[in-house]
Coordinates of C-alpha atoms in Angstrom, one line a residue:
M1 CA -113.2 -30.6 -91.1
E2 CA -110.3 -31.7 -93.2
A3 CA -109.8 -35.4 -93.8
L4 CA -108.0 -37.8 -96.2
V5 CA -110.7 -39.8 -98.0
V6 CA -110.1 -43.0 -100.0
R7 CA -112.6 -42.8 -102.9
K8 CA -111.0 -45.6 -105.0
L9 CA -108.3 -48.2 -104.4
G10 CA -104.9 -47.6 -105.7
D11 CA -101.3 -46.4 -105.1
P12 CA -101.3 -43.6 -102.5
T13 CA -97.8 -42.5 -103.5
T14 CA -98.9 -41.1 -106.9
R15 CA -98.6 -37.3 -107.3
D16 CA -101.3 -37.2 -110.0
R17 CA -104.4 -35.9 -108.2
E18 CA -106.7 -37.3 -110.8
S19 CA -105.4 -40.8 -110.5
S20 CA -104.7 -40.7 -106.7
P21 CA -106.9 -42.9 -104.6
I22 CA -106.8 -40.4 -101.7
V23 CA -108.4 -37.0 -101.7
L24 CA -107.9 -34.2 -99.2
S25 CA -111.5 -33.2 -98.4
K26 CA -112.2 -30.0 -96.5
E27 CA -115.9 -30.5 -96.2
E28 CA -116.2 -33.6 -94.1
A29 CA -118.7 -33.4 -91.3
I30 CA -117.2 -33.1 -87.8
P31 CA -118.3 -36.4 -86.2
A32 CA -121.0 -36.1 -83.5
L33 CA -121.0 -37.8 -80.1
E34 CA -123.2 -40.8 -80.7
S35 CA -123.4 -42.1 -77.1
P36 CA -123.3 -40.6 -73.5
T37 CA -119.8 -42.1 -73.1
A38 CA -118.4 -40.9 -76.4
V39 CA -115.3 -38.6 -76.6
R40 CA -114.4 -36.4 -79.5
V41 CA -110.6 -35.9 -80.0
R42 CA -109.0 -33.1 -82.1
V43 CA -106.3 -35.1 -83.7
K44 CA -102.7 -33.8 -83.3
A45 CA -100.8 -36.6 -85.0
S46 CA -101.5 -40.0 -86.7
S47 CA -99.1 -42.7 -87.6
L48 CA -98.5 -44.2 -91.0
N49 CA -98.3 -48.0 -90.8
Y50 CA -97.6 -50.5 -93.5
A51 CA -101.1 -51.8 -93.0
N52 CA -102.5 -48.4 -93.9
Y53 CA -100.5 -48.4 -97.1
L54 CA -101.7 -51.9 -98.1
Q55 CA -105.3 -51.1 -97.2
I56 CA -105.5 -48.1 -99.5
Q57 CA -104.4 -50.4 -102.3
G58 CA -107.0 -53.1 -101.4
K59 CA -104.2 -55.5 -100.4
Y60 CA -104.9 -55.7 -96.7
Q61 CA -107.0 -58.4 -95.0
E62 CA -109.6 -55.9 -93.9
K63 CA -111.3 -54.2 -96.8
P64 CA -113.7 -51.4 -95.8
P65 CA -116.3 -50.2 -98.2
L66 CA -115.6 -47.1 -100.2
P67 CA -115.3 -44.2 -99.5
F68 CA -113.5 -44.4 -96.1
I69 CA -111.1 -42.3 -94.0
P70 CA -108.0 -44.4 -93.3
G71 CA -105.8 -44.2 -90.3
S72 CA -105.3 -46.2 -87.1
D73 CA -103.3 -44.9 -84.2
Y74 CA -103.4 -41.3 -83.2
S75 CA -102.9 -38.7 -80.5
G76 CA -104.6 -35.4 -79.7
V77 CA -106.6 -33.4 -77.3
V78 CA -110.1 -34.0 -76.0
D79 CA -112.5 -31.7 -77.8
A80 CA -115.9 -32.7 -76.4
V81 CA -117.2 -35.4 -74.0
G82 CA -120.6 -37.1 -73.6
P83 CA -122.7 -36.5 -70.4
K84 CA -121.6 -39.8 -68.8
V85 CA -117.8 -39.5 -69.5
S86 CA -116.0 -39.4 -66.1
Q87 CA -112.4 -40.1 -66.9
F88 CA -111.6 -37.4 -69.4
K89 CA -112.3 -33.7 -69.7
V90 CA -111.8 -31.2 -72.5
G91 CA -108.2 -30.4 -73.0
D92 CA -106.8 -33.7 -71.8
P93 CA -103.9 -35.2 -74.0
V94 CA -104.9 -38.6 -75.2
C95 CA -104.0 -41.4 -77.6
S96 CA -105.7 -44.4 -79.0
F97 CA -106.2 -46.6 -82.1
A98 CA -109.1 -47.2 -84.4
A99 CA -110.0 -49.5 -87.3
L100 CA -110.4 -46.4 -89.5
G101 CA -110.7 -42.7 -89.3
S102 CA -107.6 -41.1 -87.8
Y103 CA -106.4 -39.2 -90.9
A104 CA -108.8 -36.4 -90.0
Q105 CA -109.0 -33.4 -87.8
F106 CA -111.5 -35.0 -85.5
I107 CA -112.3 -38.5 -84.5
V108 CA -114.9 -39.9 -82.0
T109 CA -114.3 -42.9 -79.8
E110 CA -115.7 -44.4 -76.6
E111 CA -114.2 -43.3 -73.3
S112 CA -113.1 -46.9 -72.6
Q113 CA -110.9 -46.9 -75.8
L114 CA -108.9 -43.8 -74.8
F115 CA -105.6 -43.6 -73.0
R116 CA -104.3 -40.5 -71.2
V117 CA -100.9 -39.4 -72.3
P118 CA -98.7 -38.9 -69.2
D119 CA -97.4 -35.5 -68.4
G120 CA -94.1 -34.7 -70.0
C121 CA -94.6 -37.1 -72.9
D122 CA -94.4 -35.9 -76.5
L123 CA -97.9 -35.8 -77.9
V124 CA -96.8 -36.4 -81.5
G125 CA -94.7 -39.4 -80.4
A126 CA -97.7 -40.8 -78.4
G127 CA -99.6 -41.0 -81.7
A128 CA -97.0 -43.6 -83.0
L129 CA -97.1 -45.8 -79.9
P130 CA -100.3 -48.0 -80.0
V131 CA -99.7 -50.0 -83.2
A132 CA -95.9 -50.3 -83.6
F133 CA -95.0 -50.6 -79.9
G134 CA -98.3 -52.4 -79.2
T135 CA -97.5 -55.0 -81.8
S136 CA -94.0 -55.6 -80.5
H137 CA -95.1 -55.6 -76.9
V138 CA -97.9 -58.1 -77.4
A139 CA -95.6 -60.3 -79.5
L140 CA -92.6 -60.3 -77.2
V141 CA -94.2 -60.0 -73.7
H142 CA -97.6 -61.7 -74.1
R143 CA -96.9 -64.3 -76.7
A144 CA -93.2 -65.2 -76.6
Q145 CA -92.8 -64.2 -72.9
L146 CA -89.3 -62.9 -73.5
S147 CA -87.2 -63.1 -70.4
S148 CA -83.9 -61.7 -69.1
G149 CA -80.9 -63.3 -70.7
Q150 CA -82.6 -64.7 -73.7
V151 CA -81.3 -63.9 -77.2
L152 CA -83.7 -61.8 -79.4
L153 CA -83.1 -61.5 -83.1
V154 CA -85.0 -58.6 -84.8
L155 CA -85.3 -58.4 -88.5
G156 CA -86.2 -55.1 -90.2
A157 CA -84.8 -53.5 -87.0
A158 CA -84.8 -49.9 -88.4
G159 CA -88.6 -49.9 -89.1
G160 CA -91.3 -48.8 -86.7
V161 CA -92.1 -52.2 -85.2
G162 CA -88.4 -53.2 -85.4
L163 CA -87.2 -50.3 -83.4
A164 CA -90.0 -50.9 -80.9
A165 CA -89.0 -54.6 -80.6
L166 CA -85.4 -53.6 -79.9
Q167 CA -86.3 -51.3 -77.1
I168 CA -88.9 -53.7 -75.6
G169 CA -86.4 -56.5 -75.7
K170 CA -83.9 -54.4 -73.8
V171 CA -86.5 -53.5 -71.2
C172 CA -87.1 -57.2 -70.8
G173 CA -83.4 -57.8 -70.2
A174 CA -82.8 -59.7 -73.4
I175 CA -79.6 -59.8 -75.4
V176 CA -80.7 -58.0 -78.6
I177 CA -79.4 -58.5 -82.1
A178 CA -80.6 -56.1 -84.8
V179 CA -80.6 -56.7 -88.6
A180 CA -81.1 -53.8 -91.0
R181 CA -79.9 -52.8 -94.5
G182 CA -77.6 -49.8 -95.3
T183 CA -74.9 -47.8 -93.7
E184 CA -77.2 -45.0 -92.5
K185 CA -79.7 -47.3 -90.8
V186 CA -76.9 -49.4 -89.2
R187 CA -75.2 -46.2 -87.9
F188 CA -78.5 -45.0 -86.4
L189 CA -79.1 -48.3 -84.7
K190 CA -75.7 -48.4 -83.2
S191 CA -76.1 -44.8 -82.0
L192 CA -79.2 -45.8 -80.0
G193 CA -77.1 -48.1 -77.8
V194 CA -80.0 -50.6 -77.5
A195 CA -78.8 -53.5 -79.6
D196 CA -75.9 -55.6 -78.4
H197 CA -75.0 -56.5 -82.0
V198 CA -76.1 -54.9 -85.3
V199 CA -75.9 -56.7 -88.7
D200 CA -75.8 -54.8 -92.0
L201 CA -77.6 -56.7 -94.7
S202 CA -75.8 -54.7 -97.4
S203 CA -72.3 -55.9 -96.2
Q204 CA -70.5 -58.0 -98.7
S205 CA -67.8 -59.2 -96.3
V206 CA -70.0 -61.5 -94.1
T207 CA -73.4 -63.1 -94.2
V208 CA -76.1 -62.5 -91.6
T209 CA -75.7 -66.0 -90.3
Q210 CA -72.0 -65.8 -89.9
S211 CA -72.1 -62.3 -88.3
V212 CA -74.7 -63.5 -85.7
K213 CA -72.8 -66.8 -85.1
D214 CA -69.6 -64.9 -84.5
F215 CA -71.3 -62.6 -82.0
L216 CA -73.0 -65.5 -80.2
K217 CA -69.6 -67.3 -79.9
S218 CA -68.0 -64.2 -78.4
R219 CA -70.7 -64.3 -75.7
N220 CA -70.6 -68.1 -75.2
L221 CA -74.2 -68.3 -76.4
K222 CA -75.7 -71.2 -78.3
G223 CA -78.3 -69.5 -80.5
V224 CA -81.4 -67.3 -80.8
D225 CA -84.3 -67.9 -78.5
V226 CA -86.8 -65.5 -80.1
L227 CA -87.0 -64.5 -83.8
Y228 CA -89.0 -61.3 -84.5
D229 CA -89.9 -61.2 -88.2
P230 CA -91.8 -58.4 -89.9
V231 CA -89.8 -59.1 -93.1
G232 CA -90.3 -62.7 -94.3
G233 CA -88.7 -63.9 -97.5
K234 CA -85.2 -65.3 -97.8
L235 CA -84.0 -63.4 -94.7
A236 CA -86.4 -65.2 -92.5
K237 CA -85.3 -68.6 -93.9
E238 CA -81.7 -67.7 -93.2
A239 CA -82.5 -66.5 -89.7
M240 CA -84.1 -69.8 -88.8
R241 CA -80.8 -71.5 -89.0
L242 CA -79.7 -69.6 -85.9
L243 CA -82.6 -70.7 -83.7
N244 CA -82.1 -72.7 -80.5
W245 CA -84.1 -75.7 -79.4
G246 CA -87.4 -74.5 -78.0
A247 CA -87.2 -71.1 -79.8
H248 CA -90.1 -68.9 -80.6
I249 CA -90.8 -67.5 -84.1
L250 CA -92.9 -64.3 -84.2
V251 CA -94.5 -63.9 -87.6
I252 CA -95.3 -60.1 -87.7
G253 CA -95.5 -59.4 -91.4
F254 CA -94.0 -59.7 -94.9
A255 CA -92.4 -56.4 -95.8
S256 CA -90.2 -58.3 -98.4
G257 CA -93.3 -59.3 -100.3
E258 CA -92.5 -62.9 -99.9
V259 CA -94.2 -65.2 -97.3
P260 CA -91.6 -67.5 -95.8
V261 CA -92.0 -71.3 -95.6
I262 CA -91.4 -72.6 -92.0
P263 CA -90.4 -76.2 -92.2
A264 CA -92.7 -78.2 -90.0
N265 CA -90.4 -81.1 -89.6
I266 CA -87.6 -78.9 -88.2
A267 CA -90.1 -77.1 -86.0
L268 CA -91.1 -80.5 -84.6
V269 CA -87.5 -81.8 -84.0
K270 CA -86.4 -78.5 -82.4
N271 CA -89.7 -77.9 -80.5
W272 CA -90.1 -74.5 -82.0
T273 CA -93.3 -72.4 -81.3
V274 CA -94.6 -70.4 -84.2
H275 CA -96.7 -67.4 -83.3
G276 CA -98.8 -65.7 -86.0
L277 CA -99.5 -62.2 -84.7
Y278 CA -102.3 -60.1 -86.2
W279 CA -102.4 -57.3 -83.6
G280 CA -105.6 -55.7 -84.7
S281 CA -107.7 -58.9 -84.1
Y282 CA -106.9 -58.7 -80.3
K283 CA -109.3 -55.7 -80.2
I284 CA -112.1 -58.2 -81.0
H285 CA -111.0 -61.3 -79.2
R286 CA -108.8 -60.1 -76.3
P287 CA -109.3 -56.4 -75.9
H288 CA -108.0 -56.4 -72.3
V289 CA -104.6 -57.6 -73.6
L290 CA -104.3 -54.5 -75.9
E291 CA -105.5 -52.2 -73.2
D292 CA -103.0 -53.5 -70.6
S293 CA -100.3 -53.4 -73.2
V294 CA -100.8 -49.7 -74.2
R295 CA -101.0 -48.7 -70.5
E296 CA -97.7 -50.4 -69.7
L297 CA -96.1 -48.8 -72.8
L298 CA -97.2 -45.4 -71.8
S299 CA -95.8 -45.9 -68.3
W300 CA -92.5 -47.0 -69.9
M301 CA -92.6 -43.9 -72.1
A302 CA -93.1 -41.6 -69.1
R303 CA -90.2 -43.2 -67.3
G304 CA -87.9 -42.9 -70.3
L305 CA -87.5 -46.6 -70.8
I306 CA -88.7 -46.4 -74.5
T307 CA -88.4 -43.6 -77.0
I308 CA -90.5 -43.0 -80.1
H309 CA -88.2 -42.3 -83.0
I310 CA -89.9 -40.2 -85.7
S311 CA -88.2 -40.2 -89.0
H312 CA -90.4 -37.9 -91.1
T313 CA -93.5 -35.7 -90.5
Y314 CA -96.0 -34.4 -93.0
N315 CA -99.3 -32.7 -93.1
L316 CA -102.5 -34.1 -94.6
S317 CA -101.9 -32.5 -98.0
E318 CA -98.5 -34.3 -98.3
A319 CA -99.9 -37.8 -97.6
N320 CA -98.6 -39.1 -100.9
L321 CA -95.0 -38.1 -99.9
A322 CA -95.5 -39.8 -96.6
F323 CA -96.5 -43.0 -98.2
S324 CA -93.6 -42.7 -100.7
A325 CA -91.2 -42.5 -97.8
I326 CA -92.5 -45.9 -96.6
E327 CA -92.5 -47.4 -100.1
D328 CA -88.9 -46.2 -100.8
R329 CA -87.7 -47.6 -97.5
K330 CA -86.3 -44.2 -96.5
V331 CA -87.8 -44.5 -93.0
V332 CA -85.9 -45.1 -89.7
G333 CA -88.6 -45.4 -87.1
K334 CA -92.0 -43.8 -87.8
V335 CA -93.7 -41.5 -90.3
M336 CA -96.3 -39.2 -88.9
L337 CA -99.1 -37.1 -90.3
V338 CA -99.1 -34.0 -88.1
L339 CA -102.2 -31.8 -88.1
D340 CA -102.4 -28.1 -87.2
D341 CA -98.8 -27.8 -88.2
K342 CA -97.8 -24.9 -90.4
S343 CA -94.4 -26.3 -91.3
N344 CA -93.6 -28.2 -94.5
V345 CA -92.1 -31.7 -94.8
K346 CA -89.5 -32.4 -92.2
S347 CA -87.0 -35.3 -92.0
K348 CA -85.4 -36.0 -88.7
L349 CA -82.7 -38.3 -90.2

């Protein structure tokens, strides 16, 4: 089968095949069913996440031994089942997530780890749901327990987890404020009709703080109840000035490259709750939380409450271009590797 294989650590965006850490192998063995309850999936699509980008460079907290096939969340069609599999049959549309291995034509997992994609749902889109939407759902619903009428401030709102957070916040009945950089991204966010207010970081006329304060004043609101932060850096520090007493801070990641300092003295005085969220570790410590989360998200997807916005699609041989789109911050929503697709690079922007 074809698969992307990481043979050495390095920058996956490079176009030089000799120096690239990723190789498109066409001779990988198709994985066998190793247990009676195993299921083999022919992968249709797999999502690129920032964690995958970091892992190939050796900068992620989980460092698998070389060589390895990267990739986490995916969707596809059941190709083969073990003799004791009862919930799935060959041909069923499914999605799931794995620690490694989804950037390949086939992947094997246990029946208990698979989720059936509801009828009528886009299979490629379902491949982008588990990690990005799962992260935001666990953060907002399970950890912060976001409720109707609360104010949610989402940093990095045009990215995969950011767009997911906006939509989940709206499903929860929150007042949603989105922060993104650039005219194109801001225009896109406004066109979705999900955010109650959108702030453009590139605007020279008003600061983020002032823009949010003006909006809150217009709604007779005191401040932000939940801060969703996948960015970090100076933006996170600025956003903390907007938080209410008793607010929740969700630490999702550090796309800015700078880890923010959260002042413990102010957190004490204002009774803030700071949540560090490493979504992947729930698979080890609280797997039922992830399973319940993905099931609820799939039901929301089937009902049209959430939409997976795919910015770019690539095939396996174009993986360096896919990672470049992430590095260059060209993405609004998700970047997908789509298998068994004869078309070339497509941008949906």
